[in-house]
Coordinates of C-alpha atoms in Angstrom, one line a residue:
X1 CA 18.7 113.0 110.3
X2 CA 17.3 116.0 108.2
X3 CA 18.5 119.7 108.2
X4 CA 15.0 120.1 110.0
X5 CA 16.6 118.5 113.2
X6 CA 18.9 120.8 113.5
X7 CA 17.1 123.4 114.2
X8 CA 17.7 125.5 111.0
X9 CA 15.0 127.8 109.5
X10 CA 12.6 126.3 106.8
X11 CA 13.7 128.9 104.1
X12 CA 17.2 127.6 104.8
X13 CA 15.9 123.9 104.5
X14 CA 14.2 124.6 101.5
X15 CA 17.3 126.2 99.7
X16 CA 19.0 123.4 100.6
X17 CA 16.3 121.3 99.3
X18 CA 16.1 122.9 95.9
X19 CA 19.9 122.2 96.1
X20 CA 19.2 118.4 96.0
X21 CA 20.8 118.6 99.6
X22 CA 18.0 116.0 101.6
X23 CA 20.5 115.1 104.8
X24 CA 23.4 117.2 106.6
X25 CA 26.8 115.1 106.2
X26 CA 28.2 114.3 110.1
X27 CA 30.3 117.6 110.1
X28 CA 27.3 119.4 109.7
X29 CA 24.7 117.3 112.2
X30 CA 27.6 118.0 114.8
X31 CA 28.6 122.1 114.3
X32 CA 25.9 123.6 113.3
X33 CA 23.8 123.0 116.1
X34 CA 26.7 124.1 118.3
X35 CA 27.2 127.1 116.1
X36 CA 23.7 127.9 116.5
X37 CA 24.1 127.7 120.2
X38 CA 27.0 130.5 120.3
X39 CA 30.0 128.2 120.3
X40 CA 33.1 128.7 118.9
X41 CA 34.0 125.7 116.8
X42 CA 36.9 123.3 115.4
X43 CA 36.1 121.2 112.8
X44 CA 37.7 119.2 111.1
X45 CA 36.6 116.4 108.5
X46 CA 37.4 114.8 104.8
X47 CA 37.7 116.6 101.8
X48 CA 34.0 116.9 100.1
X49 CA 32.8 116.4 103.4
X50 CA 30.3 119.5 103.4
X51 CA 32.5 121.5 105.2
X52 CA 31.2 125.1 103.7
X53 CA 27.8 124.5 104.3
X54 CA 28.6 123.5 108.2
X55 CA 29.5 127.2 108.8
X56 CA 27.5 128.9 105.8
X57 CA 24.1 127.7 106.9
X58 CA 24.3 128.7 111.0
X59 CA 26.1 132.2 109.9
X60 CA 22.8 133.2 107.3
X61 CA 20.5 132.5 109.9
X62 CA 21.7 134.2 112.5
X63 CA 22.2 137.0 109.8
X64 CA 18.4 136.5 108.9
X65 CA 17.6 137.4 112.1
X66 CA 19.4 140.7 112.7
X67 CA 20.6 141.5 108.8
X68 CA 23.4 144.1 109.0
X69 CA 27.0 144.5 106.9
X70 CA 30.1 143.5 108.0
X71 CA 28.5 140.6 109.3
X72 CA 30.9 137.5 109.1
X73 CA 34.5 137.5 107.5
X74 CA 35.9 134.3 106.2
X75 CA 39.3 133.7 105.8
X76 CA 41.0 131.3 103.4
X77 CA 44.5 130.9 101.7
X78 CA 44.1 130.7 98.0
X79 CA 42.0 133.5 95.4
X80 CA 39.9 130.7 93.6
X81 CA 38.8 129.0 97.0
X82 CA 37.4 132.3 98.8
X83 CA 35.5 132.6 95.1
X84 CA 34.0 129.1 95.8
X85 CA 32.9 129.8 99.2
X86 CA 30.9 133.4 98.3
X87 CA 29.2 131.6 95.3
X88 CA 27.9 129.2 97.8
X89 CA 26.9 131.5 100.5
X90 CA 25.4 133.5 97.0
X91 CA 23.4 130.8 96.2
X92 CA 21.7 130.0 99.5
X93 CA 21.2 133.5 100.5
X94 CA 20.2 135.0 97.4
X95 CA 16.3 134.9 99.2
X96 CA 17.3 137.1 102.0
X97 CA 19.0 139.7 99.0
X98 CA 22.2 138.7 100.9
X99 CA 25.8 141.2 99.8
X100 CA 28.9 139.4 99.2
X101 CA 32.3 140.8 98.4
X102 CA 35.7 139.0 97.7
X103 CA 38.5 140.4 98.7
X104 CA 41.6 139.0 97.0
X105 CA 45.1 139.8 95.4
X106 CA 45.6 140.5 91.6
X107 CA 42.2 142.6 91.7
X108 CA 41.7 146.2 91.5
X109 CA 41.9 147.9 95.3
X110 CA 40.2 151.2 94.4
X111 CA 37.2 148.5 93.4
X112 CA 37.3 146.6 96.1
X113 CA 37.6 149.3 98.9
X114 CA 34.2 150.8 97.1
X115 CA 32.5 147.7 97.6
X116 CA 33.9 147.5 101.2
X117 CA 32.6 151.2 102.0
X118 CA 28.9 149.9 101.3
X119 CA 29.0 147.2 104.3
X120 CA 28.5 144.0 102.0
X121 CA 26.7 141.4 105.0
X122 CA 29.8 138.6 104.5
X123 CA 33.6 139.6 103.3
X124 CA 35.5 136.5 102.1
X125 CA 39.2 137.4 101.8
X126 CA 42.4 136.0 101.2
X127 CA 44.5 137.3 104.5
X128 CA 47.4 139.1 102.1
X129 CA 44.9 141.4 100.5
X130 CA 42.5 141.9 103.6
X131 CA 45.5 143.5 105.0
X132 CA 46.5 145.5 102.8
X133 CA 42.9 147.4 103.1
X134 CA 43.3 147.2 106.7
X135 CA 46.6 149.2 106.9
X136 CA 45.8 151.4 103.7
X137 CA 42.0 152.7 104.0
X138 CA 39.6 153.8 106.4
X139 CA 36.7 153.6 104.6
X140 CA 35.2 150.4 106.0
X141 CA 35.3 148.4 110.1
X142 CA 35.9 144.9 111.2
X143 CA 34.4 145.7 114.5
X144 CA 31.5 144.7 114.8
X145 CA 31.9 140.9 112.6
X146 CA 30.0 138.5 114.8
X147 CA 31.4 135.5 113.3
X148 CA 35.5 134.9 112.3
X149 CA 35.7 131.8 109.9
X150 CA 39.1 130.6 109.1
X151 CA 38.4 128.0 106.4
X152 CA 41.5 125.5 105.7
X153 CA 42.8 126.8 108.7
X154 CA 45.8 124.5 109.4
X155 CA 47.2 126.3 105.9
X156 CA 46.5 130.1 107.5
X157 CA 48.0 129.7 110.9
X158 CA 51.3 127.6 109.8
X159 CA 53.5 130.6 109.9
X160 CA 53.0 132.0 106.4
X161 CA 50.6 134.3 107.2
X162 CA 51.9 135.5 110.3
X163 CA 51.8 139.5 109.9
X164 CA 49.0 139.4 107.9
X165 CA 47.0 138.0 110.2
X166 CA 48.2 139.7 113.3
X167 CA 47.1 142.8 111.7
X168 CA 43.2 141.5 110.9
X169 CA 43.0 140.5 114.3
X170 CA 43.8 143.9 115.4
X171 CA 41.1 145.0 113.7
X172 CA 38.3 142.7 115.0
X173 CA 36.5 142.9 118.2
X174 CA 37.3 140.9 121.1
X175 CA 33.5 139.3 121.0
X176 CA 32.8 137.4 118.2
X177 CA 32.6 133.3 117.5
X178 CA 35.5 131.8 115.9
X179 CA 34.8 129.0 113.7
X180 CA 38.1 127.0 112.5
X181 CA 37.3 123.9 109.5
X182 CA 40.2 122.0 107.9
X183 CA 40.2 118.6 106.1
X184 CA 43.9 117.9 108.1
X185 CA 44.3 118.6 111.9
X186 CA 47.6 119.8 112.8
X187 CA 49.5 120.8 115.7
X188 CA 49.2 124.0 114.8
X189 CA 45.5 123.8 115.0
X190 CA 45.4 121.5 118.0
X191 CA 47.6 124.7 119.3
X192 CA 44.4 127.0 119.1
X193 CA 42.6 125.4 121.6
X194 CA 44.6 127.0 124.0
X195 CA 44.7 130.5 122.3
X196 CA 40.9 131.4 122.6
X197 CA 39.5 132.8 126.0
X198 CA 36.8 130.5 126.5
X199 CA 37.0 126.7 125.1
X200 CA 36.4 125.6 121.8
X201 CA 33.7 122.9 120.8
X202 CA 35.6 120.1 118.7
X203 CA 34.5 118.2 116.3
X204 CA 36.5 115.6 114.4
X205 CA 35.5 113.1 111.7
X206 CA 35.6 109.6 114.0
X207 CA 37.1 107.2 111.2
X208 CA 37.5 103.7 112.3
X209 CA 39.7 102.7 109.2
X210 CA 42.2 105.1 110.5
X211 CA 42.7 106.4 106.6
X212 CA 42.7 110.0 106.0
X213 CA 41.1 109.6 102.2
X214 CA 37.7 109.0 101.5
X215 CA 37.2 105.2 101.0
X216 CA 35.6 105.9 97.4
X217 CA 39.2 107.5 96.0
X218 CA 41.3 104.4 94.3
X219 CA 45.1 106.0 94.9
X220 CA 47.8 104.8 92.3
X221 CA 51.5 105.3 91.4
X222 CA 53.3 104.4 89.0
X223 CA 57.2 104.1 88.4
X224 CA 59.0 106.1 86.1
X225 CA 62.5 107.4 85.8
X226 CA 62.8 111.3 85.8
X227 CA 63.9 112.2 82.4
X228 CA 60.9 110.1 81.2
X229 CA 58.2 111.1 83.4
X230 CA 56.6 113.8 81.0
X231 CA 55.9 110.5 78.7
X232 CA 54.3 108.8 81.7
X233 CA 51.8 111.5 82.4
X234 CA 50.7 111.4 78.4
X235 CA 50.3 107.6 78.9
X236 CA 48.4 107.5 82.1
X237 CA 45.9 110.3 80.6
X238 CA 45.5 108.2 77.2
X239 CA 45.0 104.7 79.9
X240 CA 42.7 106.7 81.7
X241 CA 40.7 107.9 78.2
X242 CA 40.3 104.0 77.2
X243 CA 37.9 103.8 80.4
X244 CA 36.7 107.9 80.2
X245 CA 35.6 109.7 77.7
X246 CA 34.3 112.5 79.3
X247 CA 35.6 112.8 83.2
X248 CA 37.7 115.7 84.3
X249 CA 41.5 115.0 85.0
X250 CA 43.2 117.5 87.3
X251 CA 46.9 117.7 87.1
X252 CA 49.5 118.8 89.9
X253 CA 52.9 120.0 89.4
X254 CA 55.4 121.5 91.5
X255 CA 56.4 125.1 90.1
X256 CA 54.4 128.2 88.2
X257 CA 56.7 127.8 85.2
X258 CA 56.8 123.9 85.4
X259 CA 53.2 124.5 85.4
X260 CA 53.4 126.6 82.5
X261 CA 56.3 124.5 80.8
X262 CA 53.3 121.3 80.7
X263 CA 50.6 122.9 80.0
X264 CA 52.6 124.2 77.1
X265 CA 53.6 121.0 75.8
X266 CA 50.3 118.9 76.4
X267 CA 48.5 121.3 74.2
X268 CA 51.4 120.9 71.8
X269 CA 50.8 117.1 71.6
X270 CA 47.1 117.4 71.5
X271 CA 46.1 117.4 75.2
X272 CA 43.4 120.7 75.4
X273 CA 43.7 121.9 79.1
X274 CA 44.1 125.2 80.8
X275 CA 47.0 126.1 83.4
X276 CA 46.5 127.5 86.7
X277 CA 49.2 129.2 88.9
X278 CA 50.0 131.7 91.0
X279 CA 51.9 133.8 87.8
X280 CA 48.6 134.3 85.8
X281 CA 46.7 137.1 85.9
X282 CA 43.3 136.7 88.6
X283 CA 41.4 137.1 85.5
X284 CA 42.7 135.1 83.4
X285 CA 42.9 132.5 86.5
X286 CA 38.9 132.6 87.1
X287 CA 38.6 132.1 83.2
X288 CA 40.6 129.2 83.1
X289 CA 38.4 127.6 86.1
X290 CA 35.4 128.0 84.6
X291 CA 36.2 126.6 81.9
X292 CA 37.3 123.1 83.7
X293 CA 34.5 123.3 86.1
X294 CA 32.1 123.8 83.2
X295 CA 33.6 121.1 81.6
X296 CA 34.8 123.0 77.9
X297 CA 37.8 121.8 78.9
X298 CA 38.8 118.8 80.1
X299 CA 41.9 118.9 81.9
X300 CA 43.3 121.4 84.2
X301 CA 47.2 122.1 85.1
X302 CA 48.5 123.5 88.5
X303 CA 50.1 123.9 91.0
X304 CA 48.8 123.6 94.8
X305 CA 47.0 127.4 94.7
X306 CA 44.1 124.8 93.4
X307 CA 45.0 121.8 95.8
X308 CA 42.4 123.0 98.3
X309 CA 39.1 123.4 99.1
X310 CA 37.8 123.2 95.2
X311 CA 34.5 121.4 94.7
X312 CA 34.5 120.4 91.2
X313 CA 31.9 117.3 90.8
X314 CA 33.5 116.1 87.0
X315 CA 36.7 115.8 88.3
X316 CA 37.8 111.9 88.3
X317 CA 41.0 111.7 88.2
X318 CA 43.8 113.6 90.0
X319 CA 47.5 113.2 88.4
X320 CA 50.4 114.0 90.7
X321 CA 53.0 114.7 88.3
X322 CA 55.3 115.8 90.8
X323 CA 54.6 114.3 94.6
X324 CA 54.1 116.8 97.0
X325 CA 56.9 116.5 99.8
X326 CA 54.3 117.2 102.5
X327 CA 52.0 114.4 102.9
X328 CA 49.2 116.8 103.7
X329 CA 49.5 118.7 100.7
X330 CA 48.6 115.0 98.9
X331 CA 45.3 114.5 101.3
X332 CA 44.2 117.9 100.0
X333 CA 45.6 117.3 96.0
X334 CA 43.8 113.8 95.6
X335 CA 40.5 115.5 97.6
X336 CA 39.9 116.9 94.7
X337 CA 38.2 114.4 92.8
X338 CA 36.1 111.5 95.2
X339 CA 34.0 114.1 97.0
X340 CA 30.8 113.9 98.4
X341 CA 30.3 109.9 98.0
X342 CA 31.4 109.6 94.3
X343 CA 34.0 107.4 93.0
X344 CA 37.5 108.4 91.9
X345 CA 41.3 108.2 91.2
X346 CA 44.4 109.7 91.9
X347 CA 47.8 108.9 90.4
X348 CA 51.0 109.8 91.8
X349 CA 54.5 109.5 89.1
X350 CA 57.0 108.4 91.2
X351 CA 60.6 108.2 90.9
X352 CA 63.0 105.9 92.7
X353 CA 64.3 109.1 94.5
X354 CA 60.4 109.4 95.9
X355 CA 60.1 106.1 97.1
X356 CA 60.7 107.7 101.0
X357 CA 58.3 110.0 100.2
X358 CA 55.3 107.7 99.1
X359 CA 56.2 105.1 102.4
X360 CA 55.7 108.6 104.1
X361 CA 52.8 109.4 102.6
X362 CA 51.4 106.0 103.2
X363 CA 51.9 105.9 106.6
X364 CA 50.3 109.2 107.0
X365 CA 46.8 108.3 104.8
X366 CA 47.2 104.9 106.4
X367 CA 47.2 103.1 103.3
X368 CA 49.1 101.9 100.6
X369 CA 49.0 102.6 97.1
X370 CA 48.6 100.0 93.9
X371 CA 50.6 99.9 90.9
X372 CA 48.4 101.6 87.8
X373 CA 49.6 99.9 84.8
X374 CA 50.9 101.7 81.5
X375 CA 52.2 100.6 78.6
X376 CA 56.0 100.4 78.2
X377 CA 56.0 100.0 75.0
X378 CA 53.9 103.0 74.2
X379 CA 56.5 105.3 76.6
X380 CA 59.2 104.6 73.8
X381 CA 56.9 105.5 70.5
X382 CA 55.8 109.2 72.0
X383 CA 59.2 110.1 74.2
X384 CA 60.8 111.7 71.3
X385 CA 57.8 114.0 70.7
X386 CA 57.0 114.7 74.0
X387 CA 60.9 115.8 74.6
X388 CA 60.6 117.8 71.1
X389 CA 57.1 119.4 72.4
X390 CA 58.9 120.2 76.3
X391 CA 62.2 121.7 74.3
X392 CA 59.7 124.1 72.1
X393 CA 57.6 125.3 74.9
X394 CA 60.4 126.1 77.0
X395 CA 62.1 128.1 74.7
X396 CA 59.1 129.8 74.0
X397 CA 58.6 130.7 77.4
X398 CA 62.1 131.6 78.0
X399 CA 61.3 134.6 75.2
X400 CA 58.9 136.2 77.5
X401 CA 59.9 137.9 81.2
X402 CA 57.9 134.7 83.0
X403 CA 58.8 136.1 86.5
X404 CA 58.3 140.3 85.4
X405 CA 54.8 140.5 87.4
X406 CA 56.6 138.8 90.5
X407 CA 59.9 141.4 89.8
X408 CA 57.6 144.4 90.2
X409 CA 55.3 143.3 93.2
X410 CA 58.7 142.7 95.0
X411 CA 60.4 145.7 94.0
X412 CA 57.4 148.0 94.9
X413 CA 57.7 145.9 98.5
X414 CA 61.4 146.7 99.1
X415 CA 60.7 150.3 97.9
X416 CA 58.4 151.0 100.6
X417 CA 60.7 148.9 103.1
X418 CA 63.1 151.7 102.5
X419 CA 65.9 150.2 100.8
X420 CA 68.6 151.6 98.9
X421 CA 68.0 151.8 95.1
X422 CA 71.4 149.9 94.4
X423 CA 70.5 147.2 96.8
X424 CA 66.9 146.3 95.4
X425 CA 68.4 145.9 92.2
X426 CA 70.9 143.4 94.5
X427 CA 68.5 141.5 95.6
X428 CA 66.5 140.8 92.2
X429 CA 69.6 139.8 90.7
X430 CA 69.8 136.9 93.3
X431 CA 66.1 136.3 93.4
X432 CA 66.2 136.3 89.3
X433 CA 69.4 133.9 89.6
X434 CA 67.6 131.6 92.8
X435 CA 64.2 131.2 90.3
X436 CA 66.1 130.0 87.7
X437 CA 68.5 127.4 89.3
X438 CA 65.2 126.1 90.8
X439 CA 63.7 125.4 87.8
X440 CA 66.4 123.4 86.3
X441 CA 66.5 121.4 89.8
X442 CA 62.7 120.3 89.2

């Protein structure tokens, strides 16, 4: 099948042409068509499936046809992601002069409610931020979007973006077309069938295998105990290196400052990378991706704000330093690297207090992991330095107000929620006291 069967426009076949894209992946031969037709859609389908383009491409035609601003909003969870998806909507509209804006936290508002006031044709937002315009300014309207996207929408409509949401919806007309894509069905999404007032068209990737990972991703663990497991990671990056030179790694931890804390000590030891967590300035955040997706730097460290949705082709191996304790969150992690028909790896460090966890996991991806072999030997010659390196870069991070930027945000939140000035100051202590006993747990 060819993007010409499915009933597309021939400038949108030959942008996708001239983006070495020849034939739709199965997610797209299924909803496009359907989205085309009116339908509102569910899809769901593997990580590096194509699941952008199966909304992106329906969505600029119709737009072709009857261009005006706000067109389509698309909802995602994380800053980087809704990035990614209006690059891609960039790049195969730019013939039709098409006007994107991104609407996300840790940006300025004033800027962003400008370039909401000039109707941009597609709004990509994360739902936190899209609020907050909703509730604050008057300067732009929702109601006349014709198309909703939710993109990883199991992640938006498990609870944590509740009022957020509620208020968008508020804001949106009653006829539009809702499309939903995830790489992990849920109940919550299964829930949604029921929600909209006419039915939804369905589409799920049909794997035989019954695994939930691409069959080109080779999925590892390896043992370690827990004081040790910062020499592990070192050892399975320099195992790795023997084979590849060149090929991206893409490391997950649990918290922003363990996060910080290993990206810290890597470079220490020698290992270039960049961090990227939730505590880093948006700026600063964008930098650091571009310089992993561009390749200046070869190894990326963070936490699951970069778990989803991220198409970066170089990336071969995925580390998880710390296993996720949803097994989801791991189908999204290791879909990092494997996409679109390419070969990859992921290695999970487990501890003998994760072994529950990685049967869990197992029986959720419907297949086990292998053992990835290290050397032992090399574990004792570098565990004094790495220990040495994790001590220095703690302390050094201990001399700067880490959680300050999180300490305002939530202060300026309680402000306007009306409390008393003696109680904020209440509640930071514990939150101050609750962030650090965490990090000494991890």
């Amino acid at each position: 099948m060819t993007f010409n069967s499915l009933k597309l426009s021939q400038w949108l076949v030959k942008q996708c042409n001239s983006m070495g894209l020849k034939n739709p992946t199965p997610i797209q031969q299924n909803c496009i068509p359907r989205i085309l037709a009116g339908d509102d859609c569910i899809g769901c389908a593997k990580t590096g499936s194509g699941k952008t383009l199966a909304f992106a491409l329906p969505i600029l035609q119709k737009l072709s046809e009857d261009p005006y601003g706000i067109f389509a909003l698309i909802l995602t969870p994380t800053r980087e992601l809704a990035f990614q998806i209006a690059d891609q909507f960039s790049v195969v509209g730019k013939s039709i002069g098409l006007k994107k804006c991104v609407i996300v936290g840790g940006m300025d508002m004033v800027t962003q409610g400008l370039e909401l006031s000039k109707h941009p044709h597609i709004v990509v937002a994360t739902p936190g931020r899209l609020a907050d315009h909703l509730s604050s300014c008057d300067t732009f309207s929702l109601k006349r979007i014709k198309y909703l996207v939710l993109d990883e929408a199991d992640r938006l409509l498990e609870g944590h973006f509740d009022d957020q949401i509620k208020t968008i919806f508020s804001a949106l007309p009653k006829k539009k077309q809702t499309l939903l894509f995830s790489a992990t069905m849920t109940d919550t999404l299964d829930k949604v069938k029921h929600m909209s007032s006419k039915p939804f068209f369905i589409w799920e990737s049909n794997d035989e295998t019954g695994v939930a990972t691409v069959k080109e991703l080779d999925q590892r663990y390896v043992l370690c105990p827990n004081d040790v497991r910062d020499s592990f990671l070192v050892e399975v990056i320099r195992t790795f290196r023997a084979d590849s030179k060149d090929g991206s790694i893409m490391i997950f931890t649990e918290t922003c400052k363990h996060c910080q804390v290993l990206s810290m000590t890597l470079n220490n030891v020698g290992f270039q990378n960049v961090a990227l967590h939730a505590m880093i300035k948006q700026k600063d955040r964008l930098t650091a991706l571009a310089q992993f997706k561009s390749n200046h730097t070869k190894i990326l460290i963070a936490t699951d704000v970069a778990a989803r949705g991220l198409d970066i082709p170089t990336v071969e191996l995925v580390i998880n330093h710390i296993i996720p304790n949803v097994p989801k969150e791991y189908i999204h992690r290791v879909g990092r690297t494997a996409r679109a028909g390419k070969g990859g790896m992921a290695v999970s460090l487990i501890t003998p207090q994760d072994i529950k966890l990685l049967h869990t996991i197992e029986e959720t991806i419907g297949t086990k992991l292998t053992e990835y072999k290290v050397n032992d030997k090399e574990i004792v010659t570098i565990f004094t330095q790495i220990s040495v390196a994790k001590r220095e870069a703690e302390m050094k991070l201990d001399e700067t107000d880490f959680y300050e930027k999180k300490m305002i945000n939530k202060r300026k939140k309680l402000i306007l929620e009306g409390k008393d000035p003696d109680e904020i100051e209440e509640i930071l202590e514990k939150k101050k006291r609750g962030n650090s006993k965490k990090e000494r747990t991890v």
